[in-house]
CSV table of C-alpha atoms and ligand atoms in Angstrom, one decimal:
chain,number,residue,atom,x,y,z
A,1,MET,CA,2.1,4.9,-19.1
A,2,GLU,CA,1.7,7.1,-22.2
A,3,ILE,CA,-2.5,8.0,-21.4
A,4,LYS,CA,-3.9,9.8,-25.1
A,5,ARG,CA,-6.2,12.1,-24.6
A,6,GLU,CA,-8.6,10.7,-26.2
A,7,GLU,CA,-8.4,7.4,-24.2
A,8,LEU,CA,-8.9,10.7,-21.1
A,9,GLN,CA,-11.9,12.5,-22.7
A,10,GLU,CA,-13.9,8.2,-23.7
A,11,VAL,CA,-13.4,7.1,-20.1
A,12,LEU,CA,-14.9,10.9,-18.9
A,13,ALA,CA,-17.5,10.8,-20.6
A,14,SER,CA,-18.3,6.8,-19.9
A,15,PHE,CA,-18.6,7.8,-16.0
A,16,ALA,CA,-21.9,9.6,-14.4
A,17,LEU,CA,-19.9,12.9,-13.1
A,18,ALA,CA,-22.0,15.9,-12.6
A,19,GLY,CA,-21.6,18.9,-14.6
A,20,GLU,CA,-18.9,20.1,-17.0
A,21,VAL,CA,-15.6,18.0,-16.6
A,22,THR,CA,-12.8,21.4,-16.1
A,23,GLY,CA,-10.0,20.2,-15.9
A,24,CYS,CA,-7.9,16.2,-15.2
A,25,GLU,CA,-4.2,15.9,-13.9
A,26,ARG,CA,-2.1,13.4,-12.9
A,27,TYR,CA,-2.1,13.2,-9.1
A,28,GLY,CA,-0.2,11.5,-5.8
A,29,SER,CA,2.4,9.5,-5.1
A,30,GLY,CA,1.3,6.3,-6.3
A,31,HIS,CA,3.6,3.4,-7.4
A,32,ILE,CA,1.3,1.2,-9.1
A,33,ASN,CA,-1.8,3.0,-11.1
A,34,ASP,CA,-2.2,5.7,-12.7
A,35,THR,CA,-3.7,8.4,-10.7
A,36,PHE,CA,-5.9,11.8,-12.3
A,37,ARG,CA,-8.2,15.1,-10.9
A,38,VAL,CA,-10.9,15.5,-12.0
A,39,ALA,CA,-12.3,18.8,-11.8
A,40,CYS,CA,-16.4,19.3,-12.9
A,41,GLN,CA,-18.4,22.7,-12.5
A,42,THR,CA,-22.0,22.1,-11.1
A,43,GLU,CA,-25.0,24.5,-10.3
A,44,GLU,CA,-23.8,24.2,-6.9
A,45,GLY,CA,-20.3,24.6,-7.7
A,46,ASN,CA,-17.4,23.0,-7.8
A,47,GLN,CA,-17.4,18.6,-7.3
A,48,ASN,CA,-13.2,16.9,-7.6
A,49,TYR,CA,-12.8,13.2,-8.7
A,50,ILE,CA,-10.3,10.3,-8.7
A,51,LEU,CA,-9.9,8.6,-11.9
A,52,GLN,CA,-8.2,5.3,-12.4
A,53,ARG,CA,-6.2,3.4,-14.5
A,54,MET,CA,-5.7,0.6,-12.2
A,55,ASN,CA,-2.1,-1.3,-13.8
A,56,HIS,CA,-3.4,-5.0,-15.1
A,57,GLU,CA,-0.7,-5.5,-15.9
A,58,ILE,CA,-0.1,-6.7,-12.5
A,59,PHE,CA,-4.0,-6.6,-11.7
A,60,LYS,CA,-4.6,-10.0,-14.0
A,61,ASP,CA,-8.6,-10.1,-13.3
A,62,PRO,CA,-9.4,-6.0,-12.7
A,63,VAL,CA,-13.4,-7.7,-12.8
A,64,GLY,CA,-12.5,-9.5,-9.2
A,65,LEU,CA,-10.4,-6.8,-7.7
A,66,MET,CA,-13.6,-4.3,-8.8
A,67,LYS,CA,-15.6,-7.2,-7.3
A,68,ASN,CA,-13.4,-6.5,-3.9
A,69,VAL,CA,-13.1,-2.5,-3.8
A,70,SER,CA,-17.3,-3.2,-4.3
A,71,GLY,CA,-18.0,-5.3,-1.4
A,72,VAL,CA,-15.8,-3.8,1.3
A,73,THR,CA,-16.5,0.2,0.6
A,74,GLY,CA,-20.3,-1.3,1.1
A,75,PHE,CA,-19.9,-2.6,3.9
A,76,LEU,CA,-18.0,0.0,5.2
A,77,ARG,CA,-20.6,2.6,4.5
A,78,GLU,CA,-22.7,0.1,6.7
A,79,ARG,CA,-20.5,0.5,9.5
A,80,ILE,CA,-19.7,4.0,9.4
A,81,LEU,CA,-23.4,4.8,9.1
A,82,GLU,CA,-24.2,2.5,12.3
A,83,ASN,CA,-21.4,5.0,14.0
A,84,GLY,CA,-22.9,7.6,13.0
A,85,GLY,CA,-19.7,8.2,10.3
A,86,ASP,CA,-19.7,10.4,7.4
A,87,PRO,CA,-19.6,8.1,4.9
A,88,ASN,CA,-19.0,9.8,2.0
A,89,ARG,CA,-16.1,10.8,3.5
A,90,GLU,CA,-14.6,8.4,5.9
A,91,THR,CA,-14.3,5.5,3.1
A,92,LEU,CA,-13.0,5.8,-0.6
A,93,ASN,CA,-16.8,6.2,-2.9
A,94,LEU,CA,-17.1,4.6,-6.3
A,95,VAL,CA,-19.2,5.9,-8.7
A,96,PRO,CA,-20.7,4.2,-11.5
A,97,THR,CA,-20.8,4.3,-15.1
A,98,LYS,CA,-23.2,5.7,-17.3
A,99,ASP,CA,-24.6,2.2,-17.1
A,100,GLY,CA,-24.6,1.6,-13.8
A,101,GLU,CA,-20.7,-0.2,-13.3
A,102,VAL,CA,-18.6,0.3,-10.9
A,103,TYR,CA,-15.2,0.6,-13.6
A,104,TYR,CA,-15.3,0.9,-17.5
A,105,LYS,CA,-13.2,-0.5,-20.7
A,106,SER,CA,-11.9,1.4,-22.1
A,107,SER,CA,-11.4,0.8,-26.2
A,108,GLU,CA,-8.4,1.2,-25.7
A,109,GLY,CA,-8.4,-2.3,-23.2
A,110,ASN,CA,-8.0,-0.3,-19.9
A,111,TYR,CA,-9.3,-0.6,-16.6
A,112,TRP,CA,-10.9,2.5,-14.8
A,113,ARG,CA,-12.6,3.4,-12.0
A,114,VAL,CA,-13.7,6.8,-10.3
A,115,TYR,CA,-14.0,7.7,-6.7
A,116,LEU,CA,-15.3,10.9,-5.2
A,117,PHE,CA,-11.9,13.1,-4.1
A,118,ILE,CA,-11.8,13.0,-0.3
A,119,GLU,CA,-11.9,17.2,0.2
A,120,GLY,CA,-9.6,18.5,3.6
A,121,ALA,CA,-8.0,15.8,4.2
A,122,THR,CA,-4.2,14.6,2.9
A,123,CYS,CA,-1.7,12.0,2.4
A,124,TYR,CA,1.7,12.5,3.4
A,125,ASP,CA,4.5,10.9,2.3
A,126,ALA,CA,6.9,11.0,5.3
A,127,VAL,CA,5.6,11.5,8.7
A,128,LYS,CA,5.7,16.1,9.5
A,129,ASP,CA,3.5,15.3,12.9
A,130,PRO,CA,4.4,12.1,15.2
A,131,LYS,CA,0.5,12.1,16.1
A,132,ASP,CA,0.0,11.3,12.4
A,133,PHE,CA,1.4,8.1,12.5
A,134,TYR,CA,0.2,7.7,15.9
A,135,GLN,CA,-3.6,7.9,14.1
A,136,SER,CA,-2.8,6.0,10.9
A,137,GLY,CA,-1.5,2.7,13.2
A,138,LYS,CA,-4.7,3.2,15.2
A,139,ALA,CA,-6.7,3.1,11.9
A,140,PHE,CA,-5.1,-0.1,10.4
A,141,GLY,CA,-5.8,-1.4,13.5
A,142,HIS,CA,-9.5,-0.9,14.3
A,143,PHE,CA,-9.6,-1.6,9.8
A,144,GLN,CA,-8.0,-4.8,10.5
A,145,GLN,CA,-10.0,-5.8,13.0
A,146,LEU,CA,-13.8,-4.4,11.2
A,147,LEU,CA,-12.6,-6.5,9.0
A,148,ALA,CA,-13.0,-9.7,11.1
A,149,ASP,CA,-16.2,-9.7,10.2
A,150,TYR,CA,-16.0,-9.4,6.0
A,151,PRO,CA,-16.9,-12.2,3.8
A,152,ALA,CA,-13.1,-13.2,3.5
A,153,LYS,CA,-14.4,-16.1,0.9
A,154,GLU,CA,-15.8,-13.5,-1.4
A,155,LEU,CA,-12.4,-11.5,-1.8
A,156,THR,CA,-10.3,-12.7,-4.7
A,157,GLU,CA,-7.1,-13.0,-4.2
A,158,THR,CA,-5.8,-10.0,-6.3
A,159,ILE,CA,-2.1,-10.9,-6.4
A,160,PRO,CA,-1.3,-14.0,-5.7
A,161,HIS,CA,1.2,-14.7,-3.0
A,162,PHE,CA,1.8,-11.1,-2.1
A,163,HIS,CA,3.9,-11.0,1.1
A,164,ASP,CA,5.1,-14.2,0.5
A,165,THR,CA,8.7,-13.5,1.4
A,166,PRO,CA,9.8,-17.0,0.3
A,167,SER,CA,8.0,-16.3,-2.9
A,168,ARG,CA,9.4,-13.1,-4.1
A,169,LEU,CA,12.7,-14.6,-2.5
A,170,VAL,CA,12.3,-17.7,-5.9
A,171,THR,CA,11.1,-15.0,-8.5
A,172,PHE,CA,13.9,-12.6,-7.1
A,173,LYS,CA,17.1,-15.7,-7.6
A,174,LYS,CA,15.4,-16.1,-11.8
A,175,ALA,CA,15.7,-12.2,-11.9
A,176,ILE,CA,20.0,-13.1,-10.9
A,177,GLU,CA,20.1,-15.8,-13.1
A,178,GLU,CA,19.0,-14.7,-16.2
A,179,ASP,CA,19.6,-10.5,-16.0
A,180,VAL,CA,18.4,-9.3,-18.4
A,181,CYS,CA,19.6,-5.7,-18.2
A,182,GLY,CA,22.8,-7.1,-17.2
A,183,ARG,CA,23.3,-4.4,-13.6
A,184,THR,CA,23.6,-8.0,-11.6
A,185,ALA,CA,27.4,-7.3,-11.2
A,186,SER,CA,27.7,-3.8,-9.7
A,187,VAL,CA,25.5,-5.0,-7.4
A,188,GLN,CA,26.2,-7.8,-5.3
A,189,GLY,CA,26.8,-6.3,-2.2
A,190,GLU,CA,22.9,-5.5,-1.9
A,191,ILE,CA,21.8,-9.1,-3.4
A,192,GLN,CA,24.2,-10.5,-1.3
A,193,PHE,CA,22.9,-8.5,2.0
A,194,ILE,CA,19.4,-10.2,1.2
A,195,LEU,CA,20.6,-13.8,0.4
A,196,ASP,CA,22.1,-13.6,4.1
A,197,ARG,CA,18.7,-13.4,5.2
A,198,GLU,CA,17.3,-15.9,3.8
A,199,ALA,CA,16.4,-18.2,7.3
A,200,ASP,CA,14.7,-15.3,7.9
A,201,MET,CA,12.4,-15.4,5.4
A,202,HIS,CA,10.1,-18.2,5.9
A,203,ALA,CA,9.5,-17.2,9.7
A,204,ALA,CA,6.1,-15.7,9.5
A,205,MET,CA,4.9,-18.9,7.0
A,206,ASP,CA,6.0,-20.7,8.9
A,207,MET,CA,4.5,-19.9,11.8
A,208,LEU,CA,1.2,-19.3,9.6
A,209,GLU,CA,1.7,-22.6,7.6
A,210,ALA,CA,1.9,-24.2,11.3
A,211,GLY,CA,-1.2,-22.4,12.5
A,212,GLU,CA,0.4,-20.5,14.4
A,213,LEU,CA,-0.4,-17.0,13.2
A,214,PRO,CA,-4.5,-16.8,11.7
A,215,LEU,CA,-4.4,-16.0,9.0
A,216,ARG,CA,-7.1,-12.2,8.9
A,217,VAL,CA,-8.5,-9.7,5.6
A,218,THR,CA,-5.8,-7.4,5.4
A,219,HIS,CA,-5.0,-3.9,3.8
A,220,ASN,CA,-1.1,-5.3,2.7
A,221,ASP,CA,-0.7,-1.9,2.0
A,222,THR,CA,-0.3,0.5,4.2
A,223,LYS,CA,2.4,3.1,4.1
A,224,LEU,CA,1.3,6.9,5.3
A,225,ASN,CA,0.5,7.5,1.5
A,226,ASN,CA,-2.8,5.0,2.2
A,227,ILE,CA,-4.7,6.9,4.5
A,228,MET,CA,-5.7,10.3,4.9
A,229,ILE,CA,-5.4,12.7,8.1
A,230,ASP,CA,-7.9,15.5,8.4
A,231,ASP,CA,-7.0,18.4,7.9
A,232,VAL,CA,-8.3,20.5,10.8
A,233,THR,CA,-9.2,17.6,13.6
A,234,GLY,CA,-6.1,15.5,12.3
A,235,GLU,CA,-7.2,11.9,12.7
A,236,ALA,CA,-7.0,9.7,10.7
A,237,LEU,CA,-9.8,10.8,8.1
A,238,CYS,CA,-9.8,8.0,6.1
A,239,ILE,CA,-8.1,4.6,4.3
A,240,ILE,CA,-7.8,3.7,0.4
A,241,ASP,CA,-6.2,1.6,-1.4
A,242,LEU,CA,-7.4,-0.5,-1.5
A,243,ASP,CA,-7.0,-2.7,-4.4
A,244,THR,CA,-4.7,-5.6,-1.9
A,245,ILE,CA,-7.1,-6.4,0.3
A,246,MET,CA,-6.9,-10.1,0.9
A,247,PRO,CA,-6.4,-12.6,3.4
A,248,GLY,CA,-3.2,-12.2,5.2
A,249,LEU,CA,-1.0,-11.8,8.6
A,250,SER,CA,-1.5,-9.1,11.0
A,251,ILE,CA,2.1,-7.8,11.3
A,252,PHE,CA,2.3,-7.7,7.6
A,253,ASP,CA,0.1,-4.5,7.8
A,254,PHE,CA,2.0,-3.6,10.9
A,255,GLY,CA,6.0,-3.9,9.0
A,256,ASP,CA,4.4,-1.6,6.1
A,257,SER,CA,3.4,0.8,8.4
A,258,ILE,CA,6.3,0.9,10.1
A,259,ARG,CA,8.5,0.4,7.1
A,260,PHE,CA,7.7,3.4,5.3
A,261,GLY,CA,6.3,5.5,8.3
A,262,ALA,CA,9.0,5.3,10.7
A,263,ASN,CA,12.2,5.7,8.5
A,264,MET,CA,14.7,8.2,9.5
A,265,ALA,CA,14.7,8.6,5.9
A,266,GLU,CA,11.9,8.9,2.7
A,267,GLU,CA,11.7,6.0,0.7
A,268,ASP,CA,13.8,7.0,-2.1
A,269,GLU,CA,16.3,8.8,-0.3
A,270,LYS,CA,19.7,9.0,-2.7
A,271,ASP,CA,21.6,9.7,0.3
A,272,TYR,CA,21.3,5.6,2.3
A,273,SER,CA,23.4,6.6,5.3
A,274,LYS,CA,20.5,8.3,6.4
A,275,ALA,CA,17.4,4.8,6.2
A,276,LYS,CA,17.4,3.8,10.2
A,277,LEU,CA,14.9,3.4,12.8
A,278,SER,CA,13.5,6.1,14.3
A,279,LEU,CA,12.5,3.6,18.0
A,280,PRO,CA,10.1,7.1,19.3
A,281,LEU,CA,8.0,6.4,15.5
A,282,PHE,CA,8.2,2.5,15.9
A,283,ASP,CA,6.2,2.9,19.5
A,284,ILE,CA,3.9,5.7,18.8
A,285,TYR,CA,2.6,3.6,15.8
A,286,ALA,CA,2.7,1.1,17.5
A,287,LYS,CA,0.4,1.9,20.2
A,288,GLY,CA,-1.9,3.4,18.2
A,289,PHE,CA,-1.9,0.0,16.5
A,290,LEU,CA,-2.2,-2.1,18.8
A,291,GLU,CA,-5.2,0.3,20.4
A,292,GLY,CA,-7.0,-0.2,17.5
A,293,CYS,CA,-6.6,-3.9,17.5
A,294,ALA,CA,-8.9,-3.7,20.7
A,295,GLY,CA,-7.4,-6.6,22.2
A,296,ARG,CA,-7.8,-9.2,19.6
A,297,LEU,CA,-4.2,-10.3,18.4
A,298,THR,CA,-3.2,-13.5,20.0
A,299,GLU,CA,0.0,-13.4,21.8
A,300,ALA,CA,2.1,-14.7,19.6
A,301,GLU,CA,0.7,-12.0,17.4
A,302,LYS,CA,2.4,-8.9,19.6
A,303,ARG,CA,5.5,-10.8,19.3
A,304,MET,CA,5.9,-11.6,15.8
A,305,LEU,CA,5.1,-7.4,14.9
A,306,PRO,CA,9.0,-6.3,14.6
A,307,MET,CA,9.7,-9.6,12.6
A,308,GLY,CA,6.8,-8.0,10.5
A,309,ALA,CA,8.3,-4.5,10.0
A,310,LYS,CA,11.6,-6.3,9.6
A,311,LEU,CA,10.2,-9.3,7.1
A,312,MET,CA,7.9,-6.1,4.9
A,313,THR,CA,11.0,-3.7,4.6
A,314,LEU,CA,13.2,-7.1,4.0
A,315,GLU,CA,10.6,-7.8,1.3
A,316,CYS,CA,10.0,-4.4,-0.2
A,317,GLY,CA,14.1,-3.9,-1.1
A,318,MET,CA,13.9,-7.7,-2.4
A,319,ARG,CA,11.5,-6.6,-4.7
A,320,PHE,CA,12.3,-3.2,-6.0
A,321,LEU,CA,15.4,-4.8,-6.9
A,322,THR,CA,14.2,-7.0,-9.0
A,323,ASP,CA,12.5,-4.5,-10.1
A,324,TYR,CA,15.9,-3.1,-11.1
A,325,LEU,CA,17.5,-6.4,-12.4
A,326,GLN,CA,14.8,-7.3,-14.5
A,327,GLY,CA,14.4,-3.1,-16.1
A,328,ASP,CA,11.7,-1.6,-13.8
A,329,THR,CA,8.5,-2.4,-15.5
A,330,TYR,CA,6.8,-2.9,-12.5
A,331,PHE,CA,6.9,0.3,-10.2
A,332,HIS,CA,6.6,4.0,-11.0
A,333,ILE,CA,10.0,5.5,-11.8
A,334,ALA,CA,10.6,9.0,-12.1
A,335,ARG,CA,14.5,8.5,-12.9
A,336,PRO,CA,17.0,5.7,-14.0
A,337,GLU,CA,18.1,5.0,-10.1
A,338,HIS,CA,15.1,5.3,-8.9
A,339,ASN,CA,14.7,2.0,-7.6
A,340,LEU,CA,18.0,1.2,-6.3
A,341,ASP,CA,18.4,4.4,-4.5
A,342,ARG,CA,14.5,2.9,-3.1
A,343,THR,CA,16.1,-1.1,-2.8
A,344,ARG,CA,19.2,0.5,-0.4
A,345,THR,CA,17.0,2.6,2.1
A,346,GLN,CA,14.5,-0.8,2.4
A,347,LEU,CA,18.0,-2.9,2.9
A,348,GLY,CA,19.6,0.2,5.5
A,349,LEU,CA,16.9,0.6,7.7
A,350,VAL,CA,16.5,-4.1,8.2
A,351,ALA,CA,20.5,-3.7,9.2
A,352,ASP,CA,19.9,-0.8,11.3
A,353,MET,CA,16.5,-3.0,13.1
A,354,GLU,CA,18.7,-5.3,13.3
A,355,GLU,CA,21.1,-3.3,15.4
A,356,LYS,CA,18.2,-1.9,17.4
A,357,TRP,CA,16.1,-5.1,17.4
A,358,ASP,CA,16.2,-5.4,21.5
A,359,GLU,CA,14.9,-1.7,21.5
A,360,MET,CA,11.7,-3.0,18.9
A,361,ALA,CA,11.6,-5.8,21.1
A,362,GLU,CA,11.1,-3.7,24.4
A,363,ILE,CA,8.6,-1.9,23.1
A,364,ILE,CA,6.1,-4.6,21.9
A,365,GLU,CA,6.5,-6.2,25.5
A,366,LYS,CA,5.5,-2.7,26.8
A,367,TYR,CA,2.4,-2.1,25.6
B,432,ADP,P1,-1.7,4.0,-5.6
B,432,ADP,O1,-2.5,2.5,-6.5
B,432,ADP,O2,-1.3,3.6,-7.8
B,432,ADP,O3,-0.6,3.4,-4.9
B,432,ADP,P2,-3.8,5.6,-5.1
B,432,ADP,O4,-5.3,4.0,-4.4
B,432,ADP,O5,-3.0,5.5,-3.3
B,432,ADP,O6,-2.8,4.1,-6.3
B,432,ADP,O7,-3.7,6.4,-5.2
B,432,ADP,C1,-2.6,7.2,-5.8
B,432,ADP,C2,-2.8,8.7,-4.6
B,432,ADP,O8,-4.3,9.3,-5.3
B,432,ADP,C3,-3.6,9.0,-3.2
B,432,ADP,O9,-1.7,8.4,-2.3
B,432,ADP,C4,-4.0,10.4,-3.2
B,432,ADP,O10,-2.6,11.3,-2.7
B,432,ADP,C5,-4.2,10.4,-4.4
B,432,ADP,N1,-6.2,9.8,-3.8
B,432,ADP,C6,-6.8,8.2,-3.8
B,432,ADP,N2,-8.2,8.1,-3.9
B,432,ADP,C7,-8.4,10.0,-3.3
B,432,ADP,C8,-9.7,10.2,-3.4
B,432,ADP,N3,-10.9,9.2,-3.0
B,432,ADP,N4,-10.3,11.7,-2.1
B,432,ADP,C9,-8.7,12.3,-2.7
B,432,ADP,N5,-6.9,11.8,-2.9
B,432,ADP,C10,-7.4,10.1,-3.3
B,433,GN1,C1,3.6,-0.1,-4.6
B,433,GN1,O1,0.5,0.8,-4.3
B,433,GN1,P1,1.2,1.9,-4.0
B,433,GN1,O2,2.3,2.1,-4.3
B,433,GN1,O3,0.9,2.9,-2.4
B,433,GN1,C2,3.0,-1.9,-4.0
B,433,GN1,C3,3.2,-2.1,-2.1
B,433,GN1,C4,4.4,-1.0,-2.2
B,433,GN1,C5,4.7,-0.4,-2.6
B,433,GN1,C6,6.7,0.6,-2.0
B,433,GN1,C7,0.4,-3.6,-5.2
B,433,GN1,O4,2.3,0.2,-3.2
B,433,GN1,O5,2.8,-3.6,-2.4
B,433,GN1,O6,5.2,-1.8,0.0
B,433,GN1,O7,4.6,0.5,-4.2
B,433,GN1,N1,2.3,-2.0,-4.5
B,433,GN1,C8,2.0,-3.2,-4.6
B,433,GN1,O8,6.2,1.5,-2.0
B,433,GN1,O9,2.6,-4.2,-5.1
B,434,MG,MG1,-1.0,3.9,-3.0
């Protein structure tokens, strides 16, 4: 989204930043919010911040969302202090406005927030070193355990039915029927691939309803670029992008990491024949995640981990294709067929998981 200079100036002036603002540039590769890095010059040196315009078309209750973020980060800060960690780097830290609020609503009607910039750590868009992926699995597993004591009742559901795949399917079918951009005819193969897997889409939600999988507090968007890896120690330092923390299933957090990180192709690779599941990466992530969960997953959850990976990939492919059919209004795109390329890498990965299904199950069995 186009953001006017005047709005940025108004927003920057409203937060309690240290020193003088010397720079403000777009930052990162998230698909949802508008993110900027803000540089400030203080008497002691430089202080950087992350400034974000929350996407309130997607997050319809930005105030409830910020209540979640401030509640969860406050809760994590306590746990980190108890463990002798550094809460300024190991969790997100909200910087208040000059009026002491955790967000600012601009005169344009946009909602903004500021975090301390975490220095000396990196968000990767692809696995460079398998050790990083192991670390991220451990951290996401541990994160879920930490949040096990968080009062779930206090959480706003920031996007209702977020990983309710059958409900995503209903939206997908509607997009096909409405065909507002006249694109349906050109993607028949992709549509059919998804529709052929309708039965799978119910697997997790049916088990949840039957009480066979427990509802937990989950992150729900566990891709690799939502975790910061320390540049020096190589350890997972901080889990970010807390907008979708809601009650959910553990297998979704596992699955979304696999979808993104264990794919041999990047999410938007144009040559989608490269989309394949790396079994060594699946293995190392599963090891990390299960260690991070410290024995607290039920037998049914463990058994359903491969299905979590398949479901998250299928669902994400269907969401990208829905957005393509609806005219690219949800995910940020950088080129005309970006969402279609993303769809194809997801579907390619699903097909490959089906080929490797027995090996995936054996890996989980091993741990
Ligand atoms: P989106 O919801 O759009 O994905 P994110 O909250 O994930 O937005 O932020 C986008 C990117 O900005 C991240 O992938 C990361 O590179 C960077 N980022 C976010 N928060 C911080 C932070 N506190 N310190 C340093 N970098 C950050
Ligand atoms: C979005 O916000 P970001 O870029 O980390 C999306 C996820 C998708 C992901 C696909 C709130 O994540 O659900 O899996 O893109 N987030 C939201 O890359 O819809
Ligand atoms: Mg993100």
